[in-house]
mmCIF file of C-alpha atoms and ligand atoms in Angstrom:
data_model
loop_
_atom_site.group_PDB
_atom_site.id
_atom_site.type_symbol
_atom_site.label_atom_id
_atom_site.label_comp_id
_atom_site.label_asym_id
_atom_site.label_seq_id
_atom_site.Cartn_x
_atom_site.Cartn_y
_atom_site.Cartn_z
ATOM 1 C CA GLY A 30 31.002 16.027 -26.712
ATOM 2 C CA ALA A 31 31.487 12.641 -25.130
ATOM 3 C CA LYS A 32 33.011 14.526 -21.847
ATOM 4 C CA ALA A 33 29.892 16.705 -21.788
ATOM 5 C CA ILE A 34 27.827 14.114 -22.363
ATOM 6 C CA GLY A 35 29.546 12.263 -19.539
ATOM 7 C CA LYS A 36 29.543 15.500 -17.246
ATOM 8 C CA ASN A 37 25.676 15.970 -17.853
ATOM 9 C CA LYS A 38 24.905 12.174 -17.109
ATOM 10 C CA TYR A 39 27.130 12.521 -13.777
ATOM 11 C CA HIS A 40 24.779 15.631 -12.847
ATOM 12 C CA TYR A 41 21.886 14.108 -13.502
ATOM 13 C CA TYR A 42 22.839 11.158 -11.369
ATOM 14 C CA THR A 43 23.906 13.169 -8.247
ATOM 15 C CA LYS A 44 20.633 15.044 -8.978
ATOM 16 C CA SER A 45 18.223 11.996 -8.957
ATOM 17 C CA MET A 46 20.152 10.729 -6.125
ATOM 18 C CA ARG A 47 19.475 14.025 -4.116
ATOM 19 C CA GLU A 48 16.045 13.793 -5.347
ATOM 20 C CA GLN A 49 15.167 10.494 -4.027
ATOM 21 C CA ALA A 50 17.045 11.224 -0.648
ATOM 22 C CA LEU A 51 14.768 13.998 -0.512
ATOM 23 C CA LYS A 52 11.617 11.980 -1.166
ATOM 24 C CA ARG A 53 12.759 9.182 1.509
ATOM 25 C CA VAL A 54 13.376 12.079 4.194
ATOM 26 C CA THR A 55 9.864 13.922 3.460
ATOM 27 C CA LEU A 56 8.161 10.570 3.118
ATOM 28 C CA ILE A 57 9.277 9.504 6.256
ATOM 29 C CA SER A 58 8.294 12.903 8.094
ATOM 30 C CA ASP A 59 5.053 12.554 6.541
ATOM 31 C CA MET A 60 4.355 8.970 7.810
ATOM 32 C CA ARG A 61 5.227 10.357 11.259
ATOM 33 C CA ASN A 62 1.695 12.562 10.554
ATOM 34 C CA ALA A 63 -0.146 10.196 8.683
ATOM 35 C CA ILE A 64 -1.820 8.151 11.139
ATOM 36 C CA LYS A 65 -3.388 11.387 12.916
ATOM 37 C CA ASN A 66 -4.095 12.846 9.712
ATOM 38 C CA GLU A 67 -6.240 9.676 8.672
ATOM 39 C CA GLU A 68 -4.229 9.147 5.501
ATOM 40 C CA PHE A 69 -3.820 5.633 5.826
ATOM 41 C CA PHE A 70 -6.663 3.195 4.843
ATOM 42 C CA VAL A 71 -7.085 -0.366 4.919
ATOM 43 C CA LEU A 72 -8.575 -2.595 1.677
ATOM 44 C CA TYR A 73 -9.259 -5.889 1.688
ATOM 45 C CA GLN A 74 -8.574 -8.913 -0.835
ATOM 46 C CA PRO A 75 -10.891 -11.620 -0.513
ATOM 47 C CA ILE A 76 -9.499 -15.236 -0.614
ATOM 48 C CA TYR A 77 -11.839 -17.967 -1.995
ATOM 49 C CA ASP A 78 -12.175 -21.598 -1.047
ATOM 50 C CA LEU A 79 -11.449 -23.486 -4.350
ATOM 51 C CA LYS A 80 -13.943 -26.169 -3.194
ATOM 52 C CA THR A 81 -16.890 -24.027 -2.733
ATOM 53 C CA GLY A 82 -16.178 -20.968 -4.290
ATOM 54 C CA LYS A 83 -16.619 -19.021 -1.091
ATOM 55 C CA ILE A 84 -14.847 -16.236 0.348
ATOM 56 C CA THR A 85 -13.546 -17.424 3.780
ATOM 57 C CA LYS A 86 -10.667 -15.273 4.136
ATOM 58 C CA ALA A 87 -9.658 -11.839 3.224
ATOM 59 C CA GLU A 88 -6.101 -10.703 3.381
ATOM 60 C CA ALA A 89 -5.967 -6.667 5.073
ATOM 61 C CA LEU A 90 -3.674 -4.609 2.764
ATOM 62 C CA ILE A 91 -2.609 -1.005 3.643
ATOM 63 C CA ARG A 92 -2.781 2.349 1.751
ATOM 64 C CA TRP A 93 -1.264 5.531 2.185
ATOM 65 C CA GLN A 94 -3.316 8.698 0.445
ATOM 66 C CA HIS A 95 -0.639 10.724 0.561
ATOM 67 C CA PRO A 96 -2.015 14.539 0.342
ATOM 68 C CA THR A 97 0.571 15.262 -2.592
ATOM 69 C CA HIS A 98 1.869 12.218 -3.870
ATOM 70 C CA GLY A 99 -1.316 10.349 -4.522
ATOM 71 C CA VAL A 100 -1.839 6.676 -3.308
ATOM 72 C CA VAL A 101 1.471 5.449 -2.035
ATOM 73 C CA SER A 102 2.156 1.945 -2.109
ATOM 74 C CA PRO A 103 3.370 -0.197 1.016
ATOM 75 C CA TYR A 104 6.124 -1.707 -1.146
ATOM 76 C CA ASP A 105 7.500 1.970 -0.828
ATOM 77 C CA PHE A 106 6.576 2.912 2.751
ATOM 78 C CA ILE A 107 6.694 -0.227 4.784
ATOM 79 C CA PRO A 108 10.323 -0.699 4.342
ATOM 80 C CA LEU A 109 10.872 2.661 5.516
ATOM 81 C CA ALA A 110 8.393 2.440 8.468
ATOM 82 C CA GLU A 111 10.471 -0.885 9.583
ATOM 83 C CA GLU A 112 13.805 1.240 9.516
ATOM 84 C CA THR A 113 12.336 4.138 11.339
ATOM 85 C CA GLY A 114 10.554 2.172 13.914
ATOM 86 C CA LEU A 115 7.172 3.745 13.008
ATOM 87 C CA ILE A 116 6.063 -0.071 11.537
ATOM 88 C CA ASN A 117 5.044 -0.797 15.486
ATOM 89 C CA GLU A 118 2.512 2.099 15.709
ATOM 90 C CA ILE A 119 1.356 1.872 12.102
ATOM 91 C CA SER A 120 0.793 -2.202 12.226
ATOM 92 C CA ASP A 121 -1.366 -1.754 15.812
ATOM 93 C CA TRP A 122 -3.547 0.970 13.978
ATOM 94 C CA VAL A 123 -4.176 -1.750 10.929
ATOM 95 C CA PHE A 124 -5.006 -4.188 13.447
ATOM 96 C CA GLU A 125 -7.493 -1.769 15.157
ATOM 97 C CA GLN A 126 -9.149 -1.119 11.632
ATOM 98 C CA VAL A 127 -9.378 -4.710 11.293
ATOM 99 C CA CYS A 128 -11.067 -5.290 14.728
ATOM 100 C CA LYS A 129 -13.371 -2.682 13.956
ATOM 101 C CA ASN A 130 -14.619 -4.521 10.582
ATOM 102 C CA ILE A 131 -14.658 -7.626 12.206
ATOM 103 C CA CYS A 132 -16.755 -6.692 15.187
ATOM 104 C CA TYR A 133 -19.309 -5.008 12.311
ATOM 105 C CA TRP A 134 -19.634 -8.155 10.002
ATOM 106 C CA ARG A 135 -20.209 -10.306 13.397
ATOM 107 C CA GLN A 136 -22.966 -7.495 14.303
ATOM 108 C CA HIS A 137 -24.528 -7.893 10.858
ATOM 109 C CA TYR A 138 -24.314 -11.694 10.810
ATOM 110 C CA LEU A 139 -22.512 -11.845 7.826
ATOM 111 C CA PRO A 140 -20.501 -15.156 6.980
ATOM 112 C CA GLU A 141 -17.334 -15.932 9.397
ATOM 113 C CA LEU A 142 -14.479 -14.646 7.780
ATOM 114 C CA GLN A 143 -10.463 -15.029 8.726
ATOM 115 C CA VAL A 144 -8.918 -11.705 8.388
ATOM 116 C CA CYS A 145 -5.080 -12.092 7.422
ATOM 117 C CA ILE A 146 -2.720 -9.816 8.751
ATOM 118 C CA ASN A 147 1.081 -8.938 7.502
ATOM 119 C CA THR A 148 3.145 -8.429 10.211
ATOM 120 C CA SER A 149 6.964 -7.149 10.728
ATOM 121 C CA PRO A 150 9.840 -8.777 12.058
ATOM 122 C CA MET A 151 10.127 -5.748 14.548
ATOM 123 C CA GLN A 152 6.798 -6.300 16.083
ATOM 124 C CA TYR A 153 8.063 -9.365 17.424
ATOM 125 C CA VAL A 154 11.266 -7.205 19.399
ATOM 126 C CA ASP A 155 9.805 -5.391 21.284
ATOM 127 C CA THR A 156 7.982 -7.560 24.042
ATOM 128 C CA GLU A 157 6.443 -5.045 26.132
ATOM 129 C CA ASN A 158 4.717 -2.770 23.145
ATOM 130 C CA GLY A 159 5.008 -5.094 20.353
ATOM 131 C CA ILE A 160 2.537 -7.475 18.827
ATOM 132 C CA ALA A 161 1.860 -9.353 22.129
ATOM 133 C CA THR A 162 -0.323 -6.576 23.045
ATOM 134 C CA TRP A 163 -2.702 -7.842 20.305
ATOM 135 C CA LEU A 164 -3.177 -10.960 22.521
ATOM 136 C CA GLU A 165 -4.550 -8.993 25.530
ATOM 137 C CA HIS A 166 -6.553 -6.873 23.252
ATOM 138 C CA LEU A 167 -8.258 -9.923 21.769
ATOM 139 C CA ARG A 168 -8.866 -11.466 25.222
ATOM 140 C CA LYS A 169 -10.756 -8.351 26.421
ATOM 141 C CA SER A 170 -12.721 -7.994 23.097
ATOM 142 C CA GLU A 171 -15.270 -10.199 21.761
ATOM 143 C CA ILE A 172 -13.331 -11.039 18.458
ATOM 144 C CA SER A 173 -12.824 -14.544 18.253
ATOM 145 C CA PRO A 174 -9.007 -15.256 17.943
ATOM 146 C CA GLN A 175 -9.840 -17.755 15.172
ATOM 147 C CA ALA A 176 -10.539 -14.671 13.093
ATOM 148 C CA ILE A 177 -7.426 -13.525 12.962
ATOM 149 C CA VAL A 178 -4.501 -14.938 10.960
ATOM 150 C CA LEU A 179 -0.898 -13.583 11.326
ATOM 151 C CA GLU A 180 0.925 -13.297 8.295
ATOM 152 C CA ILE A 181 5.042 -13.698 8.576
ATOM 153 C CA THR A 182 7.843 -14.014 6.550
ATOM 154 C CA GLU A 183 10.946 -16.400 6.452
ATOM 155 C CA ARG A 184 12.704 -13.107 7.280
ATOM 156 C CA LEU A 185 11.075 -13.244 10.663
ATOM 157 C CA LEU A 186 12.098 -16.632 11.112
ATOM 158 C CA MET A 187 15.823 -16.480 10.114
ATOM 159 C CA SER A 188 16.339 -14.573 13.523
ATOM 160 C CA ALA A 189 15.990 -18.019 14.966
ATOM 161 C CA ASP A 190 15.348 -16.111 18.040
ATOM 162 C CA HIS A 191 13.180 -18.067 20.662
ATOM 163 C CA THR A 192 11.127 -15.371 21.423
ATOM 164 C CA VAL A 193 9.661 -15.530 17.869
ATOM 165 C CA SER A 194 8.579 -18.583 18.571
ATOM 166 C CA ASP A 195 7.363 -18.329 21.943
ATOM 167 C CA ILE A 196 5.173 -15.523 20.867
ATOM 168 C CA LEU A 197 3.543 -17.232 17.603
ATOM 169 C CA ALA A 198 3.065 -20.163 20.009
ATOM 170 C CA GLN A 199 1.148 -17.997 22.409
ATOM 171 C CA PHE A 200 -0.937 -16.694 19.455
ATOM 172 C CA ARG A 201 -1.702 -20.419 18.396
ATOM 173 C CA ALA A 202 -2.378 -21.412 21.607
ATOM 174 C CA ALA A 203 -4.989 -18.811 21.751
ATOM 175 C CA GLY A 204 -6.798 -19.884 18.411
ATOM 176 C CA VAL A 205 -4.846 -17.462 16.108
ATOM 177 C CA GLN A 206 -3.422 -19.021 13.170
ATOM 178 C CA VAL A 207 -0.086 -18.654 11.170
ATOM 179 C CA ALA A 208 0.302 -17.920 7.818
ATOM 180 C CA LEU A 209 4.015 -18.084 5.899
ATOM 181 C CA ASP A 210 3.986 -15.841 2.955
ATOM 182 C CA ASP A 211 5.340 -15.527 -0.100
ATOM 183 C CA PHE A 212 6.218 -18.948 0.378
ATOM 184 C CA GLY A 213 9.305 -20.349 -1.635
ATOM 185 C CA THR A 214 11.111 -17.361 -2.084
ATOM 186 C CA GLY A 215 13.616 -17.580 0.777
ATOM 187 C CA TYR A 216 16.281 -19.931 0.980
ATOM 188 C CA SER A 217 15.362 -22.605 3.763
ATOM 189 C CA SER A 218 11.297 -22.350 3.402
ATOM 190 C CA ILE A 219 11.231 -26.022 4.320
ATOM 191 C CA SER A 220 13.371 -25.969 7.031
ATOM 192 C CA TYR A 221 11.345 -23.392 8.819
ATOM 193 C CA LEU A 222 8.316 -25.420 8.529
ATOM 194 C CA GLN A 223 9.873 -27.882 10.870
ATOM 195 C CA LYS A 224 11.066 -25.503 13.017
ATOM 196 C CA PHE A 225 8.112 -23.412 13.378
ATOM 197 C CA THR A 226 4.419 -23.934 13.412
ATOM 198 C CA THR A 227 2.258 -22.492 10.981
ATOM 199 C CA ASP A 228 -1.532 -23.584 9.937
ATOM 200 C CA ILE A 229 -1.158 -21.852 6.150
ATOM 201 C CA ILE A 230 1.344 -21.292 3.594
ATOM 202 C CA LYS A 231 0.957 -19.137 1.137
ATOM 203 C CA ILE A 232 2.710 -19.861 -2.435
ATOM 204 C CA ASP A 233 4.258 -16.667 -3.893
ATOM 205 C CA LYS A 234 2.804 -14.910 -6.400
ATOM 206 C CA SER A 235 6.100 -15.355 -8.702
ATOM 207 C CA PHE A 236 5.280 -19.218 -9.057
ATOM 208 C CA VAL A 237 2.045 -18.792 -9.651
ATOM 209 C CA HIS A 238 2.297 -16.139 -12.212
ATOM 210 C CA SER A 239 4.708 -18.812 -14.401
ATOM 211 C CA ILE A 240 2.783 -21.781 -13.151
ATOM 212 C CA ASN A 241 1.901 -22.158 -17.060
ATOM 213 C CA ASP A 242 5.404 -21.228 -18.540
ATOM 214 C CA SER A 243 7.259 -24.630 -17.858
ATOM 215 C CA LYS A 244 7.100 -28.022 -16.362
ATOM 216 C CA ILE A 245 9.492 -27.205 -13.868
ATOM 217 C CA ASN A 246 7.089 -24.151 -12.779
ATOM 218 C CA ARG A 247 4.292 -25.968 -12.274
ATOM 219 C CA THR A 248 5.847 -28.733 -10.451
ATOM 220 C CA LEU A 249 7.240 -26.585 -7.892
ATOM 221 C CA CYS A 250 3.669 -25.408 -7.539
ATOM 222 C CA GLU A 251 2.669 -28.780 -7.068
ATOM 223 C CA ILE A 252 5.413 -29.798 -4.720
ATOM 224 C CA ILE A 253 4.469 -27.008 -1.981
ATOM 225 C CA ILE A 254 0.522 -28.186 -2.340
ATOM 226 C CA MET A 255 1.560 -31.892 -1.650
ATOM 227 C CA LEU A 256 3.957 -30.544 1.058
ATOM 228 C CA GLY A 257 1.344 -28.685 2.540
ATOM 229 C CA LYS A 258 -1.167 -31.714 2.095
ATOM 230 C CA LYS A 259 1.218 -33.743 4.037
ATOM 231 C CA LEU A 260 1.934 -31.174 7.055
ATOM 232 C CA ASN A 261 -1.826 -30.771 7.043
ATOM 233 C CA LEU A 262 -1.678 -27.305 6.109
ATOM 234 C CA GLN A 263 -4.011 -24.970 4.418
ATOM 235 C CA VAL A 264 -2.415 -23.531 0.981
ATOM 236 C CA VAL A 265 -3.205 -20.448 -0.568
ATOM 237 C CA ALA A 266 -2.038 -19.659 -3.914
ATOM 238 C CA GLU A 267 -1.392 -15.615 -4.163
ATOM 239 C CA GLY A 268 -1.835 -13.727 -7.277
ATOM 240 C CA ILE A 269 -3.917 -15.553 -9.610
ATOM 241 C CA GLU A 270 -4.267 -13.334 -12.913
ATOM 242 C CA THR A 271 -5.532 -15.706 -15.506
ATOM 243 C CA SER A 272 -7.925 -18.741 -15.623
ATOM 244 C CA GLU A 273 -5.366 -20.685 -16.935
ATOM 245 C CA GLN A 274 -3.174 -20.219 -13.616
ATOM 246 C CA ASN A 275 -6.322 -20.799 -11.490
ATOM 247 C CA GLU A 276 -7.336 -24.001 -13.431
ATOM 248 C CA ILE A 277 -3.781 -25.548 -13.260
ATOM 249 C CA LEU A 278 -4.310 -24.982 -9.325
ATOM 250 C CA GLN A 279 -7.580 -26.414 -9.100
ATOM 251 C CA ALA A 280 -6.223 -29.468 -11.002
ATOM 252 C CA LEU A 281 -3.402 -29.411 -8.487
ATOM 253 C CA GLN A 282 -6.064 -29.646 -5.600
ATOM 254 C CA CYS A 283 -5.199 -26.145 -4.097
ATOM 255 C CA ASP A 284 -7.128 -25.182 -0.987
ATOM 256 C CA PHE A 285 -7.403 -21.640 -1.560
ATOM 257 C CA ALA A 286 -7.187 -18.561 -4.091
ATOM 258 C CA GLN A 287 -6.415 -15.040 -4.123
ATOM 259 C CA GLY A 288 -5.743 -12.642 -6.907
ATOM 260 C CA TYR A 289 -6.759 -10.079 -9.626
ATOM 261 C CA LEU A 290 -8.758 -13.032 -11.480
ATOM 262 C CA PHE A 291 -10.914 -13.179 -8.427
ATOM 263 C CA SER A 292 -10.848 -9.538 -6.957
ATOM 264 C CA LYS A 293 -7.997 -6.836 -6.341
ATOM 265 C CA PRO A 294 -8.095 -5.427 -2.903
ATOM 266 C CA ILE A 295 -11.445 -3.843 -2.194
ATOM 267 C CA GLU A 296 -12.976 -1.251 0.210
ATOM 268 C CA PRO A 297 -14.588 -3.106 3.597
ATOM 269 C CA GLU A 298 -18.025 -1.746 2.396
ATOM 270 C CA GLU A 299 -17.560 -3.419 -1.000
ATOM 271 C CA LEU A 300 -16.586 -6.600 0.821
ATOM 272 C CA THR A 301 -19.585 -6.533 3.008
ATOM 273 C CA ALA A 302 -21.596 -6.556 0.133
ATOM 274 C CA LEU A 303 -19.776 -9.462 -1.617
ATOM 275 C CA LEU A 304 -20.474 -11.591 1.852
ATOM 276 C CA ARG A 305 -24.065 -10.363 1.848
ATOM 277 C CA ASP A 306 -24.597 -11.574 -1.464
ATOM 278 C CA SER A 307 -22.518 -14.996 -0.799
ATOM 279 C CA SER A 308 -24.770 -15.687 2.424
HETATM 280 P P1 C2E B 418 1.798 -9.130 0.294
HETATM 281 O O1 C2E B 418 1.294 -9.429 1.778
HETATM 282 O O2 C2E B 418 2.455 -10.464 -0.282
HETATM 283 O O3 C2E B 418 0.316 -9.180 -0.149
HETATM 284 C C1 C2E B 418 0.235 -9.520 -1.584
HETATM 285 C C2 C2E B 418 0.472 -8.450 -2.607
HETATM 286 O O4 C2E B 418 0.252 -9.036 -3.978
HETATM 287 C C3 C2E B 418 -0.491 -7.213 -2.273
HETATM 288 O O5 C2E B 418 0.376 -5.746 -2.665
HETATM 289 C C4 C2E B 418 -1.516 -7.616 -3.101
HETATM 290 O O6 C2E B 418 -2.525 -6.344 -3.772
HETATM 291 C C5 C2E B 418 -0.682 -8.033 -4.273
HETATM 292 N N1 C2E B 418 -1.625 -9.042 -5.398
HETATM 293 C C6 C2E B 418 -2.824 -9.301 -5.118
HETATM 294 N N2 C2E B 418 -3.128 -10.264 -6.331
HETATM 295 C C7 C2E B 418 -2.257 -9.924 -7.458
HETATM 296 C C8 C2E B 418 -2.826 -10.587 -8.384
HETATM 297 O O7 C2E B 418 -3.326 -11.191 -8.704
HETATM 298 N N3 C2E B 418 -1.422 -9.709 -9.070
HETATM 299 C C9 C2E B 418 -0.339 -9.068 -8.981
HETATM 300 N N4 C2E B 418 0.624 -8.512 -9.574
HETATM 301 N N5 C2E B 418 -0.306 -8.840 -7.523
HETATM 302 C C10 C2E B 418 -1.461 -8.959 -6.322
HETATM 303 P P2 C2E B 418 0.343 -4.552 -1.905
HETATM 304 O O8 C2E B 418 -1.140 -4.416 -1.515
HETATM 305 O O9 C2E B 418 0.889 -3.524 -2.675
HETATM 306 O O10 C2E B 418 0.991 -5.051 -0.615
HETATM 307 C C11 C2E B 418 2.323 -5.157 -0.831
HETATM 308 C C12 C2E B 418 3.176 -5.641 0.053
HETATM 309 O O11 C2E B 418 3.255 -4.681 1.215
HETATM 310 C C13 C2E B 418 2.472 -6.780 0.701
HETATM 311 O O12 C2E B 418 2.721 -8.121 0.296
HETATM 312 C C14 C2E B 418 3.022 -6.607 2.192
HETATM 313 O O13 C2E B 418 4.392 -7.515 2.565
HETATM 314 C C15 C2E B 418 3.056 -5.352 2.310
HETATM 315 N N6 C2E B 418 1.947 -5.076 3.310
HETATM 316 C C16 C2E B 418 0.823 -4.645 2.686
HETATM 317 N N7 C2E B 418 -0.050 -4.388 3.616
HETATM 318 C C17 C2E B 418 0.691 -4.360 4.934
HETATM 319 C C18 C2E B 418 0.760 -4.248 6.285
HETATM 320 O O14 C2E B 418 -0.590 -3.891 7.195
HETATM 321 N N8 C2E B 418 1.785 -4.354 6.923
HETATM 322 C C19 C2E B 418 2.730 -5.036 6.824
HETATM 323 N N9 C2E B 418 3.595 -4.717 7.562
HETATM 324 N N10 C2E B 418 2.904 -4.967 5.578
HETATM 325 C C20 C2E B 418 1.913 -5.002 4.546
HETATM 326 MG MG1 MG B 419 0.518 -11.093 2.858
HETATM 327 MG MG1 MG B 420 -11.830 -12.780 22.665
HETATM 328 MG MG1 MG B 421 2.704 -12.727 -0.336
#
């Protein structure tokens, strides 16, 4: 009867909750060993200059090849890494890989590329071991700071902490650029542009996906692009999947494009080949 079904549902529900909690705990403990077990890898998604059609930037995106779960999405493990503090170690590892790849591209005389690296708010809290160590590393290395872009989100700027703006200012003074990711999805995107200096804004893919659905979505993209021009910022549209979306963005004079229409995230060797072809 109804009661039995209800009861079963209840059991099913608690079981799945328990499973989820277990999965969470296992993922967290597995994540602690993932670096030394070499389960992480970095893919690069090319970003194209819409005026020249050339790849001038690429976004570094982490992947986790879990021994039993297959490839785990960063949407699933980055939040856990942030909760547990593992994010600092993981981010440093990503930075290290990016530096290695940049050195390789440089040594092989490939066209210069800016690599965009996603960063998490927690990296800006620890002033000793946090992201500031990247600056030191860059100073000691042969990598030009101009080759690096830090991607930040409004979540970081919301803290309104002046250590955050101090750290970002130090990076910018050294020549590292700052990109505001997922632009438009927060509550006060425009006010952050006024308070924190950035170089690039990335239009969130939710706006790009809906660009041909309605006049209002198209207008929103248009306004973000105009804002970028007025403030002298580069504008990247992310998540372009169709040629219709691309045509609209080109008509609106968007500067840069990133999305499956052009390329999905690829292995560093594949990016090397693309850069070679285009040079
Ligand atoms: P994000 O920084 O906004 O990165 C863009 C995401 O959109 C990537 O997902 C990318 O694969 C996906 N994407 C690109 N083009 C398209 C498209 O045309 N259509 C659709 N539907 N999606 C597209 P991914 O690689 O799964 O990463 C998800 C998020 O995880 C990233 O969003 C970023 O917030 C975070 N993340 C990834 N790598 C790192 C990392 O190394 N460190 C940190 N802190 N976060 C990372
Ligand atoms: Mg990003
Ligand atoms: Mg240097
Ligand atoms: Mg984004």
